[in-house]
GROMACS .gro file of C-alpha atoms in nm:
model
  400
    1MET     CA    1   7.119  -4.343  -1.120
    2ASP     CA    2   7.177  -3.987  -1.000
    3THR     CA    3   6.864  -3.852  -0.841
    4THR     CA    4   6.997  -3.586  -0.613
    5GLY     CA    5   6.861  -3.302  -0.815
    6ASN     CA    6   6.504  -3.431  -0.805
    7ASN     CA    7   6.429  -3.338  -0.450
    8GLY     CA    8   6.067  -3.257  -0.469
    9SER     CA    9   6.053  -3.127  -0.114
   10ALA     CA   10   6.318  -2.861  -0.162
   11PRO     CA   11   6.207  -2.514  -0.270
   12ALA     CA   12   6.303  -2.404  -0.614
   13ALA     CA   13   6.631  -2.219  -0.627
   14GLY     CA   14   6.558  -2.008  -0.930
   15GLY     CA   15   6.574  -1.635  -0.883
   16ARG     CA   16   6.747  -1.655  -0.545
   17GLY     CA   17   7.093  -1.521  -0.474
   18VAL     CA   18   7.387  -1.739  -0.381
   19LEU     CA   19   7.409  -1.600  -0.026
   20GLN     CA   20   7.039  -1.658   0.034
   21ARG     CA   21   7.072  -2.014  -0.089
   22LEU     CA   22   7.370  -2.065   0.141
   23TYR     CA   23   7.190  -1.937   0.449
   24THR     CA   24   6.862  -2.120   0.387
   25GLY     CA   25   7.035  -2.454   0.325
   26THR     CA   26   6.737  -2.601   0.140
   27GLY     CA   27   6.937  -2.824  -0.093
   28ALA     CA   28   6.974  -2.571  -0.373
   29PHE     CA   29   7.337  -2.672  -0.442
   30ASP     CA   30   7.361  -3.013  -0.607
   31ILE     CA   31   7.692  -3.110  -0.444
   32VAL     CA   32   7.632  -3.483  -0.415
   33GLY     CA   33   7.486  -3.504  -0.765
   34LYS     CA   34   7.810  -3.364  -0.912
   35ARG     CA   35   8.032  -3.592  -0.706
   36LYS     CA   36   8.211  -3.735  -1.009
   37TYR     CA   37   8.349  -3.389  -1.086
   38TRP     CA   38   8.475  -3.353  -0.728
   39TYR     CA   39   8.637  -3.696  -0.746
   40VAL     CA   40   8.828  -3.593  -1.058
   41ILE     CA   41   8.939  -3.256  -0.916
   42LEU     CA   42   9.044  -3.384  -0.573
   43GLY     CA   43   9.195  -3.697  -0.727
   44LEU     CA   44   9.415  -3.481  -0.950
   45LEU     CA   45   9.523  -3.277  -0.647
   46MET     CA   46   9.623  -3.594  -0.464
   47LEU     CA   47   9.801  -3.731  -0.771
   48VAL     CA   48  10.001  -3.410  -0.825
   49SER     CA   49  10.085  -3.396  -0.454
   50ALA     CA   50  10.206  -3.756  -0.447
   51ALA     CA   51  10.411  -3.703  -0.764
   52SER     CA   52  10.575  -3.389  -0.624
   53ILE     CA   53  10.661  -3.563  -0.297
   54GLY     CA   54  10.808  -3.860  -0.481
   55ILE     CA   55  11.001  -3.663  -0.745
   56LYS     CA   56  11.087  -3.327  -0.590
   57GLY     CA   57  11.081  -3.417  -0.224
   58PHE     CA   58  11.081  -3.165   0.061
   59ASN     CA   59  11.291  -2.867   0.155
   60LEU     CA   60  11.402  -3.007   0.490
   61SER     CA   61  11.523  -2.777   0.764
   62ILE     CA   62  11.854  -2.808   0.942
   63GLU     CA   63  11.689  -3.010   1.221
   64PHE     CA   64  11.633  -3.296   0.974
   65GLU     CA   65  11.950  -3.283   0.766
   66GLY     CA   66  12.193  -3.162   1.029
   67GLY     CA   67  12.430  -2.871   0.982
   68THR     CA   68  12.572  -2.561   1.145
   69ASN     CA   69  12.378  -2.273   1.297
   70ILE     CA   70  12.545  -1.931   1.328
   71SER     CA   71  12.392  -1.652   1.538
   72MET     CA   72  12.491  -1.287   1.584
   73PRO     CA   73  12.325  -0.961   1.694
   74ALA     CA   74  12.125  -0.779   1.427
   75GLN     CA   75  12.291  -0.448   1.521
   76GLY     CA   76  12.624  -0.372   1.355
   77ALA     CA   77  12.867  -0.086   1.361
   78SER     CA   78  12.698   0.059   1.052
   79GLY     CA   79  12.342   0.003   1.178
   80GLN     CA   80  12.086  -0.270   1.124
   81ILE     CA   81  12.220  -0.589   0.963
   82SER     CA   82  11.986  -0.725   0.696
   83THR     CA   83  11.937  -1.087   0.597
   84GLU     CA   84  12.052  -1.001   0.245
   85GLN     CA   85  12.388  -0.876   0.374
   86ALA     CA   86  12.446  -1.187   0.585
   87GLU     CA   87  12.342  -1.418   0.301
   88ARG     CA   88  12.573  -1.244   0.054
   89THR     CA   89  12.870  -1.273   0.292
   90VAL     CA   90  12.815  -1.646   0.348
   91ARG     CA   91  12.769  -1.707  -0.025
   92ASP     CA   92  13.090  -1.522  -0.114
   93THR     CA   93  13.281  -1.719   0.150
   94LEU     CA   94  13.150  -2.072   0.088
   95GLY     CA   95  13.056  -2.045  -0.276
   96ASN     CA   96  12.694  -2.150  -0.216
   97ASP     CA   97  12.384  -2.012  -0.045
   98PRO     CA   98  12.308  -2.089   0.319
   99SER     CA   99  12.004  -2.304   0.396
  100SER     CA  100  11.822  -2.013   0.558
  101VAL     CA  101  11.886  -1.665   0.696
  102GLN     CA  102  11.625  -1.499   0.917
  103LEU     CA  103  11.579  -1.229   1.176
  104VAL     CA  104  11.458  -1.356   1.513
  105GLY     CA  105  11.317  -1.140   1.792
  106SER     CA  106  11.273  -0.765   1.798
  107GLY     CA  107  11.437  -0.453   1.934
  108ALA     CA  108  11.782  -0.467   2.089
  109SER     CA  109  11.762  -0.844   2.137
  110GLN     CA  110  11.702  -0.918   1.769
  111THR     CA  111  11.948  -1.163   1.616
  112VAL     CA  112  12.043  -1.294   1.273
  113GLN     CA  113  12.015  -1.673   1.249
  114ILE     CA  114  12.213  -1.840   0.969
  115SER     CA  115  12.170  -2.210   0.893
  116THR     CA  116  12.416  -2.385   0.663
  117GLU     CA  117  12.523  -2.735   0.576
  118LYS     CA  118  12.763  -2.895   0.818
  119LEU     CA  119  13.090  -2.698   0.818
  120ASP     CA  120  13.430  -2.820   0.927
  121VAL     CA  121  13.648  -2.619   1.163
  122GLN     CA  122  13.828  -2.425   0.888
  123GLU     CA  123  13.511  -2.338   0.696
  124LEU     CA  124  13.338  -2.224   1.013
  125ALA     CA  125  13.630  -2.001   1.108
  126GLU     CA  126  13.634  -1.845   0.760
  127VAL     CA  127  13.262  -1.771   0.767
  128LYS     CA  128  13.271  -1.615   1.114
  129SER     CA  129  13.572  -1.404   1.020
  130ALA     CA  130  13.401  -1.283   0.700
  131LEU     CA  131  13.082  -1.196   0.887
  132TYR     CA  132  13.276  -0.992   1.140
  133GLU     CA  133  13.479  -0.809   0.877
  134ASP     CA  134  13.176  -0.723   0.660
  135LEU     CA  135  12.905  -0.660   0.919
  136ARG     CA  136  13.090  -0.591   1.249
  137PRO     CA  137  12.814  -0.698   1.491
  138LEU     CA  138  12.802  -0.525   1.829
  139GLY     CA  139  12.882  -0.713   2.149
  140ALA     CA  140  12.724  -0.674   2.493
  141ASP     CA  141  12.931  -0.358   2.557
  142GLY     CA  142  12.800  -0.194   2.240
  143GLN     CA  143  13.131  -0.229   2.057
  144PRO     CA  144  13.207  -0.449   1.753
  145SER     CA  145  13.332  -0.787   1.873
  146PRO     CA  146  13.405  -1.120   1.700
  147GLU     CA  147  13.284  -1.296   2.016
  148ALA     CA  148  12.934  -1.169   1.939
  149ILE     CA  149  12.916  -1.436   1.665
  150SER     CA  150  12.832  -1.779   1.807
  151ASP     CA  151  12.785  -2.115   1.642
  152SER     CA  152  12.636  -2.454   1.720
  153ALA     CA  153  12.622  -2.788   1.545
  154VAL     CA  154  12.277  -2.932   1.479
  155SER     CA  155  12.227  -3.305   1.440
  156GLY     CA  156  11.959  -3.447   1.214
  157THR     CA  157  11.881  -3.713   1.474
  158TRP     CA  158  11.645  -3.485   1.668
  159GLY     CA  159  11.435  -3.400   1.364
  160ASN     CA  160  11.419  -3.762   1.258
  161GLU     CA  161  11.305  -3.863   1.606
  162ILE     CA  162  11.031  -3.599   1.596
  163THR     CA  163  10.917  -3.733   1.259
  164ARG     CA  164  10.913  -4.092   1.384
  165GLN     CA  165  10.705  -4.000   1.687
  166ALA     CA  166  10.469  -3.796   1.468
  167LEU     CA  167  10.413  -4.088   1.231
  168ILE     CA  168  10.334  -4.316   1.525
  169ALA     CA  169  10.088  -4.058   1.659
  170LEU     CA  170   9.930  -4.028   1.314
  171ALA     CA  171   9.881  -4.404   1.285
  172VAL     CA  172   9.726  -4.429   1.633
  173PHE     CA  173   9.501  -4.131   1.559
  174LEU     CA  174   9.370  -4.282   1.236
  175VAL     CA  175   9.297  -4.617   1.402
  176LEU     CA  176   9.109  -4.455   1.691
  177VAL     CA  177   8.912  -4.232   1.455
  178THR     CA  178   8.810  -4.528   1.241
  179VAL     CA  179   8.692  -4.729   1.543
  180PHE     CA  180   8.502  -4.435   1.693
  181LEU     CA  181   8.319  -4.344   1.373
  182ALA     CA  182   8.236  -4.706   1.298
  183PHE     CA  183   8.065  -4.745   1.637
  184TYR     CA  184   7.910  -4.399   1.671
  185PHE     CA  185   7.793  -4.365   1.311
  186GLU     CA  186   7.852  -4.659   1.079
  187ARG     CA  187   8.134  -4.829   0.889
  188TRP     CA  188   8.087  -4.637   0.562
  189MET     CA  189   8.110  -4.305   0.744
  190ALA     CA  190   8.435  -4.423   0.901
  191VAL     CA  191   8.570  -4.506   0.555
  192GLY     CA  192   8.465  -4.166   0.417
  193ALA     CA  193   8.626  -3.978   0.706
  194LEU     CA  194   8.946  -4.181   0.678
  195VAL     CA  195   8.979  -4.108   0.305
  196ALA     CA  196   8.918  -3.737   0.375
  197LEU     CA  197   9.195  -3.732   0.638
  198ILE     CA  198   9.438  -3.901   0.400
  199HIS     CA  199   9.348  -3.641   0.138
  200ASP     CA  200   9.419  -3.356   0.381
  201VAL     CA  201   9.759  -3.489   0.486
  202LEU     CA  202   9.866  -3.570   0.130
  203VAL     CA  203   9.753  -3.240  -0.022
  204THR     CA  204   9.908  -3.032   0.257
  205ALA     CA  205  10.238  -3.216   0.225
  206GLY     CA  206  10.216  -3.183  -0.154
  207VAL     CA  207  10.170  -2.806  -0.133
  208TYR     CA  208  10.482  -2.783   0.083
  209SER     CA  209  10.673  -2.989  -0.169
  210LEU     CA  210  10.549  -2.794  -0.473
  211VAL     CA  211  10.599  -2.444  -0.331
  212GLY     CA  212  10.923  -2.530  -0.154
  213PHE     CA  213  10.822  -2.428   0.199
  214GLU     CA  214  11.076  -2.541   0.454
  215VAL     CA  215  10.969  -2.847   0.651
  216SER     CA  216  11.067  -2.819   1.016
  217PRO     CA  217  10.960  -3.010   1.328
  218SER     CA  218  10.699  -2.738   1.378
  219THR     CA  219  10.555  -2.826   1.038
  220VAL     CA  220  10.522  -3.190   1.136
  221ILE     CA  221  10.347  -3.098   1.461
  222GLY     CA  222  10.117  -2.856   1.277
  223LEU     CA  223  10.026  -3.130   1.032
  224LEU     CA  224   9.887  -3.335   1.321
  225THR     CA  225   9.681  -3.044   1.454
  226ILE     CA  226   9.491  -2.996   1.126
  227LEU     CA  227   9.362  -3.353   1.143
  228GLY     CA  228   9.145  -3.261   1.440
  229PHE     CA  229   8.990  -2.968   1.254
  230SER     CA  230   8.926  -3.175   0.943
  231LEU     CA  231   8.768  -3.455   1.146
  232TYR     CA  232   8.545  -3.209   1.334
  233ASP     CA  233   8.411  -3.062   1.010
  234THR     CA  234   8.345  -3.408   0.866
  235VAL     CA  235   8.167  -3.530   1.181
  236VAL     CA  236   7.937  -3.225   1.177
  237VAL     CA  237   7.825  -3.307   0.823
  238PHE     CA  238   7.790  -3.679   0.898
  239ASP     CA  239   7.579  -3.606   1.204
  240LYS     CA  240   7.337  -3.410   0.984
  241VAL     CA  241   7.335  -3.692   0.730
  242LYS     CA  242   7.249  -3.937   1.009
  243GLU     CA  243   6.963  -3.712   1.122
  244ASN     CA  244   6.822  -3.669   0.770
  245THR     CA  245   6.841  -4.039   0.684
  246SER     CA  246   6.694  -4.174   1.008
  247GLY     CA  247   6.398  -4.394   0.909
  248LEU     CA  248   6.452  -4.314   0.543
  249LEU     CA  249   6.366  -4.662   0.416
  250SER     CA  250   6.015  -4.643   0.561
  251VAL     CA  251   5.914  -4.333   0.361
  252THR     CA  252   5.929  -4.240  -0.007
  253ARG     CA  253   5.988  -3.869   0.017
  254ARG     CA  254   6.361  -3.861  -0.066
  255THR     CA  255   6.633  -4.094  -0.185
  256TYR     CA  256   6.952  -4.140   0.016
  257PRO     CA  257   7.158  -3.916  -0.218
  258GLU     CA  258   6.898  -3.641  -0.186
  259ALA     CA  259   6.890  -3.662   0.194
  260ALA     CA  260   7.271  -3.654   0.207
  261ASN     CA  261   7.283  -3.358  -0.031
  262LEU     CA  262   7.033  -3.172   0.187
  263ALA     CA  263   7.255  -3.240   0.491
  264VAL     CA  264   7.558  -3.097   0.310
  265ASN     CA  265   7.362  -2.784   0.217
  266GLN     CA  266   7.238  -2.743   0.572
  267SER     CA  267   7.596  -2.770   0.704
  268LEU     CA  268   7.764  -2.569   0.428
  269MET     CA  269   7.727  -2.224   0.580
  270ARG     CA  270   7.836  -2.351   0.920
  271SER     CA  271   8.149  -2.506   0.767
  272ILE     CA  272   8.236  -2.183   0.588
  273ASN     CA  273   8.184  -1.970   0.899
  274THR     CA  274   8.381  -2.210   1.119
  275SER     CA  275   8.669  -2.215   0.871
  276ILE     CA  276   8.683  -1.836   0.847
  277ILE     CA  277   8.683  -1.799   1.225
  278ALA     CA  278   8.951  -2.069   1.260
  279LEU     CA  279   9.169  -1.907   0.993
  280LEU     CA  280   9.171  -1.566   1.164
  281PRO     CA  281   9.402  -1.666   1.453
  282VAL     CA  282   9.617  -1.863   1.209
  283LEU     CA  283   9.661  -1.552   0.994
  284GLY     CA  284   9.734  -1.353   1.309
  285LEU     CA  285   9.993  -1.611   1.410
  286LEU     CA  286  10.148  -1.591   1.065
  287PHE     CA  287  10.157  -1.211   1.071
  288VAL     CA  288  10.301  -1.183   1.421
  289GLY     CA  289  10.538  -1.477   1.387
  290ALA     CA  290  10.678  -1.400   1.044
  291GLY     CA  291  10.611  -1.028   1.005
  292LEU     CA  292  10.683  -0.880   1.345
  293LEU     CA  293  10.888  -1.123   1.551
  294GLY     CA  294  11.056  -1.311   1.268
  295VAL     CA  295  11.013  -1.639   1.451
  296GLY     CA  296  11.037  -1.921   1.200
  297VAL     CA  297  10.868  -2.172   1.430
  298LEU     CA  298  10.547  -1.967   1.440
  299ARG     CA  299  10.557  -1.912   1.065
  300ASP     CA  300  10.595  -2.283   0.992
  301LEU     CA  301  10.314  -2.371   1.231
  302ALA     CA  302  10.076  -2.111   1.084
  303LEU     CA  303  10.150  -2.207   0.723
  304VAL     CA  304  10.078  -2.575   0.766
  305GLN     CA  305   9.761  -2.503   0.964
  306GLY     CA  306   9.631  -2.259   0.702
  307VAL     CA  307   9.689  -2.497   0.411
  308GLY     CA  308   9.550  -2.792   0.607
  309MET     CA  309   9.230  -2.611   0.708
  310ILE     CA  310   9.149  -2.523   0.348
  311ALA     CA  311   9.211  -2.882   0.242
  312GLY     CA  312   8.995  -3.004   0.532
  313VAL     CA  313   8.695  -2.793   0.431
  314LEU     CA  314   8.716  -2.918   0.072
  315SER     CA  315   8.740  -3.283   0.173
  316SER     CA  316   8.457  -3.274   0.429
  317ILE     CA  317   8.213  -3.118   0.180
  318LEU     CA  318   8.325  -3.249  -0.159
  319LEU     CA  319   8.478  -3.587  -0.075
  320ALA     CA  320   8.362  -3.747   0.251
  321THR     CA  321   7.984  -3.721   0.202
  322PRO     CA  322   7.979  -3.798  -0.174
  323LEU     CA  323   8.196  -4.104  -0.107
  324LEU     CA  324   7.957  -4.207   0.171
  325VAL     CA  325   7.666  -4.186  -0.076
  326ASP     CA  326   7.840  -4.411  -0.328
  327LEU     CA  327   7.921  -4.666  -0.059
  328LYS     CA  328   7.567  -4.666   0.080
  329MET     CA  329   7.412  -4.702  -0.266
  330ARG     CA  330   7.598  -5.032  -0.304
  331GLU     CA  331   7.354  -5.179  -0.051
  332SER     CA  332   7.050  -5.343  -0.210
  333ALA     CA  333   6.805  -5.192   0.041
  334TYR     CA  334   6.894  -4.836  -0.058
  335ARG     CA  335   6.893  -4.916  -0.429
  336ALA     CA  336   6.546  -5.068  -0.396
  337HIS     CA  337   6.430  -4.767  -0.196
  338GLU     CA  338   6.559  -4.533  -0.466
  339ARG     CA  339   6.367  -4.724  -0.734
  340LYS     CA  340   6.052  -4.707  -0.522
  341VAL     CA  341   6.085  -4.330  -0.475
  342LEU     CA  342   6.145  -4.269  -0.845
  343GLN     CA  343   5.858  -4.498  -0.944
  344ARG     CA  344   5.624  -4.311  -0.713
  345ARG     CA  345   5.734  -3.979  -0.861
  346ARG     CA  346   5.684  -4.103  -1.217
  347HIS     CA  347   5.337  -4.227  -1.124
  348ARG     CA  348   5.242  -3.893  -0.972
  349SER     CA  349   5.393  -3.706  -1.265
  350GLY     CA  350   5.189  -3.920  -1.507
  351GLU     CA  351   4.867  -3.841  -1.322
  352ASP     CA  352   4.945  -3.470  -1.335
  353GLU     CA  353   5.006  -3.488  -1.710
  354VAL     CA  354   4.675  -3.669  -1.767
  355GLU     CA  355   4.489  -3.405  -1.569
  356GLU     CA  356   4.654  -3.130  -1.773
  357GLU     CA  357   4.573  -3.295  -2.107
  358ASN     CA  358   4.214  -3.402  -2.014
  359PRO     CA  359   4.073  -3.157  -1.762
  360THR     CA  360   3.759  -3.278  -1.586
  361GLU     CA  361   3.442  -3.123  -1.739
  362GLN     CA  362   3.263  -2.906  -1.488
  363PRO     CA  363   2.882  -2.887  -1.517
  364ASP     CA  364   2.751  -2.555  -1.637
  365THR     CA  365   2.537  -2.475  -1.339
  366SER     CA  366   2.473  -2.115  -1.435
  367ALA     CA  367   2.242  -2.201  -1.724
  368ARG     CA  368   2.070  -2.466  -1.518
  369MET     CA  369   2.016  -2.222  -1.238
  370ALA     CA  370   1.888  -1.963  -1.482
  371GLY     CA  371   1.648  -2.216  -1.635
  372ALA     CA  372   1.532  -2.324  -1.297
  373GLY     CA  373   1.475  -1.967  -1.199
  374ALA     CA  374   1.273  -1.905  -1.513
  375SER     CA  375   1.060  -2.214  -1.465
  376ASN     CA  376   1.001  -2.126  -1.106
  377GLY     CA  377   0.899  -1.783  -1.208
  378SER     CA  378   0.658  -1.916  -1.470
  379GLY     CA  379   0.521  -2.166  -1.223
  380ARG     CA  380   0.455  -1.894  -0.980
  381ALA     CA  381   0.288  -1.695  -1.254
  382GLY     CA  382   0.069  -1.991  -1.361
  383THR     CA  383  -0.026  -2.109  -1.017
  384GLY     CA  384  -0.050  -1.778  -0.846
  385ARG     CA  385  -0.328  -1.674  -0.618
  386PRO     CA  386  -0.680  -1.711  -0.771
  387SER     CA  387  -0.867  -1.403  -0.891
  388GLY     CA  388  -1.148  -1.235  -0.684
  389LYS     CA  389  -1.432  -1.392  -0.891
  390ALA     CA  390  -1.300  -1.742  -0.836
  391GLU     CA  391  -1.272  -1.680  -0.463
  392ARG     CA  392  -1.637  -1.570  -0.443
  393ARG     CA  393  -1.750  -1.883  -0.629
  394GLY     CA  394  -1.560  -2.106  -0.393
  395ALA     CA  395  -1.710  -1.934  -0.091
  396ALA     CA  396  -2.062  -1.981  -0.231
  397ARG     CA  397  -2.002  -2.354  -0.281
  398ARG     CA  398  -1.881  -2.394   0.074
  399ARG     CA  399  -2.196  -2.218   0.208
  400ARG     CA  400  -2.420  -2.454   0.013
   0.00000   0.00000   0.00000
C-alpha cells in the first residue's frame, strides 16, 4: 500500500511555489510515492542503453583499434590549416574518411593531428605527399617542408590494457562499496547504492554509444571518476534516511515510505546545488579543452564526467531510495508498523468526522445567568431592608 502522500506531520504544499518547497524540504514532493513511474523511466533508459551498446557498439579511438597517427604544424604557406582541409585531402587520397582530425595546442605550436586506420608504407607515403602538396606546412625554419609531417603507428594493445585495468578497478570498487554500505548502513542500502552505480555506468556508456562520442582511454578513466560522485550523493540521502527512520518502529507518526520520502525532500536541494557546483568545473574543462586548446583528452574526460554526473543525480534521488523502500517493506516488522500507523489515522479521522456530524451541545448559560440575575434582583426586592415603622416596632419589643 502506498502511503507516502499521507504524511500528516508535513505542512500542506498548496499555494507554495516550487522553489519554496525545494528549500523548505518538508516532504511536499511525493518522490517515493511515485516510484513505479521512476522505475519505468529509468528502466527504459537502461534498456535503450544496453541495446545500443549491444547493437551499435562504440566509436573506439585509435588507441583501442590501432592505426596510424599523422601530425603536422597548423601553419601552412597559405596561412592557417583547417581540419576540413586536412580531412578532405586524406579522403581524396585514401577514398575514405580518417578516424579523427583535430587541432591540438594553440599559437605557433598548434598542430593538426590526423588519426586513420593502419596504413601500409605505400599508403602512408601517398597521404603525406598529398598533405604536403595541398597544405604545404611550415617547418622549423618557417619554410614549407615535407619533413614537417611526422607519423607514428599506434597499437591497440595499450588501449585494451587500459580497459582491462579499468574493469578490474571497477569490480574492486563495487565490492568495497557494497561491504562498506552493508556495515555502515544496512544490506538493503548497499543493494540500492549498487543498483544506482550500475545504472550510472550503463546509461553513461549508452549515451556514448547512441550519440557516437569517441571512446578513448580518457573516457574509461572518466567513467571511474563519476562513480565516486554518484556514491557520495547516494550516501548523503541514505544518511538522512537513517536519521529519519531511527526508532521508527516505536512510534506511529510516519510510515517507512513517508520517512524516506521526507529524507529525499530534505536532501533534494543539497543534491541539486552540489551537482551544479560540480558541473561548473567540468563545463570549464570542456570549454578550455575542446574550445580553446583543442585537446581531445580533456574533451573526452569532461564529456564523460558531465553525462555521468547527471545520471548520478537521477539515480540517487529517483532510484536508490525508492528501491530501498521497496526492499524494506518486504520485512514483516515494517509492514505491521505501516498497518498500525494507518489504523491509528483512520481511527482519529473517524473521531473527527463524528465530532463534525454531532457537535457537542453547549449549555446556554446566558439565559440561565439572566434568570439568575432576575431572581436575585427580585429576592433583593422582596427581602430588602424593613421599613421605618417595622423597625420602631421591633425596638419597642426589645425594650419590653
